[in-house]
Short mmCIF file of C-alpha atoms in Angstrom, two decimals:
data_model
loop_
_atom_site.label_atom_id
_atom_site.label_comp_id
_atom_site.label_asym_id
_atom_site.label_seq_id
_atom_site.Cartn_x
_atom_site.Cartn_y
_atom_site.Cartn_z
CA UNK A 995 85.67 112.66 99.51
CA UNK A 996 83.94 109.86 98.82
CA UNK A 997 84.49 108.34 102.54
CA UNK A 998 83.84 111.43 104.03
CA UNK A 999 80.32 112.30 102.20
CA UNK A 1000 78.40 108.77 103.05
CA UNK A 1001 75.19 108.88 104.37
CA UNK A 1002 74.15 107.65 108.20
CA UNK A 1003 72.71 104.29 108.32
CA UNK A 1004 69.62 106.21 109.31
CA UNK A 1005 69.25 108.23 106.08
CA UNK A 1006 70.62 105.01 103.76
CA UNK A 1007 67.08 103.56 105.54
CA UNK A 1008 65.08 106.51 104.59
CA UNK A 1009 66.13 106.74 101.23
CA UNK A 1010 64.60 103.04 100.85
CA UNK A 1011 61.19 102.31 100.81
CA UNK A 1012 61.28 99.98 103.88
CA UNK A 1013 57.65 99.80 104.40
CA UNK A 1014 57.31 96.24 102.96
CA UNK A 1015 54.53 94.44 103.14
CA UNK A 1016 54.46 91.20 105.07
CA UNK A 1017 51.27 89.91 103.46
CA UNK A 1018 53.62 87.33 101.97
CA UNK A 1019 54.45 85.82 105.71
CA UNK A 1020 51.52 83.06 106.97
CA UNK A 1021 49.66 85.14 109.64
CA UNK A 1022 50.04 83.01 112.31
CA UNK A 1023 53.97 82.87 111.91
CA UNK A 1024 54.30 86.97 112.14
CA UNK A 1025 52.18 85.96 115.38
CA UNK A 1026 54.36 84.17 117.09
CA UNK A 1027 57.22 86.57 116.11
CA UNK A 1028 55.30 89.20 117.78
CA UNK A 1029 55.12 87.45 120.59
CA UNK A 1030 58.75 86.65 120.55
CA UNK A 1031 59.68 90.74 120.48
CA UNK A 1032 57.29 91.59 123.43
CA UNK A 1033 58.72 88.22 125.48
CA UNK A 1034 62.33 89.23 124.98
CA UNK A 1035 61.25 92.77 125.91
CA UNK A 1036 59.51 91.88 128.82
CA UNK A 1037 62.63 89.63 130.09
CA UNK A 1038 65.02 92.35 129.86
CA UNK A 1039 66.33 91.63 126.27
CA UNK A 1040 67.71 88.31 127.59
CA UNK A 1041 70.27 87.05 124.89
CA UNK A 1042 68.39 83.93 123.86
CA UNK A 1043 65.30 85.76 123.19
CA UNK A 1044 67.72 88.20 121.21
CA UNK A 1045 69.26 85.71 119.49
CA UNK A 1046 66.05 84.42 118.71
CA UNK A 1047 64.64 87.59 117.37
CA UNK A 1048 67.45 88.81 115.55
CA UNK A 1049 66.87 85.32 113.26
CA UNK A 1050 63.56 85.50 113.10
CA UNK A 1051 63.45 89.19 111.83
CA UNK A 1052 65.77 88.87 109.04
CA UNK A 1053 63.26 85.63 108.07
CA UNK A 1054 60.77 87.71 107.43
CA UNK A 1055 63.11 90.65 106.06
CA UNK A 1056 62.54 93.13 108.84
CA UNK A 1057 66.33 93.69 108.70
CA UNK A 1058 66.07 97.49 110.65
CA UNK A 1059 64.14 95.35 113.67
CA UNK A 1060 66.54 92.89 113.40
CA UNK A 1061 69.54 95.37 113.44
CA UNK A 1062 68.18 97.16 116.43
CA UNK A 1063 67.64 94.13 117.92
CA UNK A 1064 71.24 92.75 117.00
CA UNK A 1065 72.15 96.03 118.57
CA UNK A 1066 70.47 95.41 122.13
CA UNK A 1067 72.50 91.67 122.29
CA UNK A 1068 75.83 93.39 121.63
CA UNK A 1069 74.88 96.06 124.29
CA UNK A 1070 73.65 92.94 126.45
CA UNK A 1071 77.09 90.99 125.86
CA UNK A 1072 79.59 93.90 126.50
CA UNK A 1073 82.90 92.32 126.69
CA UNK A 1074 81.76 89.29 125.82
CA UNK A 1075 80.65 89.94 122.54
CA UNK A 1076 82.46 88.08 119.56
CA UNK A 1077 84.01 89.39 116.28
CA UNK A 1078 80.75 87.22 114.34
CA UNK A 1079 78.44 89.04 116.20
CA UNK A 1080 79.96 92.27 115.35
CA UNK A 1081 80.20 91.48 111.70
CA UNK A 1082 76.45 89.72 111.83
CA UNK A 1083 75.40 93.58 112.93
CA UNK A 1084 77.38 94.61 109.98
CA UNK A 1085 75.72 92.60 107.59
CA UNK A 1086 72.13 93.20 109.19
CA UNK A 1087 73.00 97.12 108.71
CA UNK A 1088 74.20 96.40 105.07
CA UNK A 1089 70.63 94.80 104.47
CA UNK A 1090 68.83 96.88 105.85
CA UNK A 1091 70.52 99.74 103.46
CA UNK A 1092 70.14 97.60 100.62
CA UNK A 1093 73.58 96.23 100.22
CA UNK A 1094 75.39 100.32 100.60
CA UNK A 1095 77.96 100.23 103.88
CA UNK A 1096 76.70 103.10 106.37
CA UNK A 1097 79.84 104.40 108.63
CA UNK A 1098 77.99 102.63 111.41
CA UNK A 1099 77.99 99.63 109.18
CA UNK A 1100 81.90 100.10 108.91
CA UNK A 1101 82.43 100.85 112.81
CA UNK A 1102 80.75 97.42 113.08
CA UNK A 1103 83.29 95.91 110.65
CA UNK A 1104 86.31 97.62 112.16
CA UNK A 1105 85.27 96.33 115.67
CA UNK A 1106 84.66 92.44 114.53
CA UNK A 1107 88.18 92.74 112.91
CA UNK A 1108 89.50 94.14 116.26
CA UNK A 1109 88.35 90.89 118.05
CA UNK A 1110 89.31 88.63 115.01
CA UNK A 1111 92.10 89.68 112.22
CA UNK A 1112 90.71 86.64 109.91
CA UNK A 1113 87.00 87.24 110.12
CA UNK A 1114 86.11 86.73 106.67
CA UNK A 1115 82.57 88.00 106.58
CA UNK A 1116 84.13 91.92 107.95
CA UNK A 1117 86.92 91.40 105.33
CA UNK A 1118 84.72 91.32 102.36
CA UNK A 1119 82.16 93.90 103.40
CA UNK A 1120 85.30 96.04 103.92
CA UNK A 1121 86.31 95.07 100.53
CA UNK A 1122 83.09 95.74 99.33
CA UNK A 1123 83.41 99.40 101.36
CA UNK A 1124 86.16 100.01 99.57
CA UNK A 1125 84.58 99.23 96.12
CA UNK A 1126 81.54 101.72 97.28
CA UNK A 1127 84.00 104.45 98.55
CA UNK A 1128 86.05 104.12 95.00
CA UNK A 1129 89.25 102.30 95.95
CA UNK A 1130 88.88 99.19 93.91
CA UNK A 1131 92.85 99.10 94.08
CA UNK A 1132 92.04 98.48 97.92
CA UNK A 1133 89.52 96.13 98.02
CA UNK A 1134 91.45 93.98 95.17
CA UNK A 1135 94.30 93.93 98.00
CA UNK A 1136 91.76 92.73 100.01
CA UNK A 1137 89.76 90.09 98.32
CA UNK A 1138 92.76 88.87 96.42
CA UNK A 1139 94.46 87.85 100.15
CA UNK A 1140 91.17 86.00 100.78
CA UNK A 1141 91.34 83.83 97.94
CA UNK A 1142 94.74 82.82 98.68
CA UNK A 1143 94.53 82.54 102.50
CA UNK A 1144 91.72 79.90 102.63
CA UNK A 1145 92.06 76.19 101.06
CA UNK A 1146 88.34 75.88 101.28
CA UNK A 1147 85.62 77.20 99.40
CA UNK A 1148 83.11 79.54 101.22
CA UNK A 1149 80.68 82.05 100.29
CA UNK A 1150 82.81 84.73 100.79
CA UNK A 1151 85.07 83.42 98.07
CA UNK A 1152 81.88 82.72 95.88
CA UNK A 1153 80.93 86.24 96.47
CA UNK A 1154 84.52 87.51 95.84
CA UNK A 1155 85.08 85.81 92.59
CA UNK A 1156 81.56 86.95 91.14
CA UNK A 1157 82.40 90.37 91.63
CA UNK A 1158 86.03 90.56 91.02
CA UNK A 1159 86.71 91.26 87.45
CA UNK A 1160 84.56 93.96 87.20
CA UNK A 1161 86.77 95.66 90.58
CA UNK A 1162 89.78 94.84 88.88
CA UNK A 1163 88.47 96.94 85.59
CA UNK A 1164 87.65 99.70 87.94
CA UNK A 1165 91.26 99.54 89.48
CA UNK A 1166 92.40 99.72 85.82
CA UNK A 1167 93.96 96.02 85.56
CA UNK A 1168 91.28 94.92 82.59
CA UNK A 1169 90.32 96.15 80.26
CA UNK A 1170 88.05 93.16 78.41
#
């Protein structure tokens, strides 16, 4: 029930007050990124300019231009596209929504881990999808394989071990 009741990526935006003020951002810098969107718009969404954009949009935390954005490169690569790029869309999405993973979000996810089993970034936002759709037993399965399967410490493992013990109480294994 929970999986099948989750709101679209375009109502988790509406829900969240995404007008935010870039007042914050030097004027001149929010310039130059304008110029940026209407020079990769008027060169046909070239993927450097995208590239570009997509970065430069989640600097100033304009995540929905930067996921539509992210959205015109993966259109512009096609076949070429990577698993990161599918799982930077992800993540872009899960911004923009304020950290809740849309179905669109998880398509994204699902894709990148198409293209690459060991993508760590999909894994734990799948995890994490899990948590939100109330199968902590689930994403334990998951995030505990990731903390075995890699030697090195990464920020997915940071993230992982920050939020574990409160999954496992959820899944019923604590109860501290």
């Amino acid at each position: 029930e929970f999986k099948k009741n989750r709101l679209s990526q375009k109502d988790a935006e509406k829900q969240i007050s995404s007008t935010k003020e870039n007042s914050e951002y030097d004027k001149t810098y929010l310039d130059l990124i304008q110029k940026l969107r209407e020079t990769v718009e008027q060169n046909d969404y070239d993927i450097i300019g995208l590239r570009l954009l997509v970065k430069y949009e989640i600097s100033i935390e304009q995540f929905v231009d930067a996921h539509i954005a992210q959205k015109k490169l993966l259109d512009q690569l096609g076949d070429d596209a990577k698993s990161e790029d599918y799982s930077d869309y992800a993540q872009i999405l899960i911004n923009a929504a304020k950290g809740y993973i849309s179905p669109e979000a998880e398509i994204s996810l699902k894709k990148a881990l198409t293209l690459d089993q060991k993508n760590r970034k999909a894994r734990y936002f799948i995890g994490l999808l899990m948590v939100q759709i109330n199968r902590p037993d689930l994403a334990l399965n998951i995030w505990n394989k990731m903390l075995t399967d890699k030697k090195n410490d990464d920020i997915w493992s940071s993230r992982i071990r920050i939020r574990i013990v409160d999954v496992e109480r959820r899944a019923g294994l604590r109860n501290d």
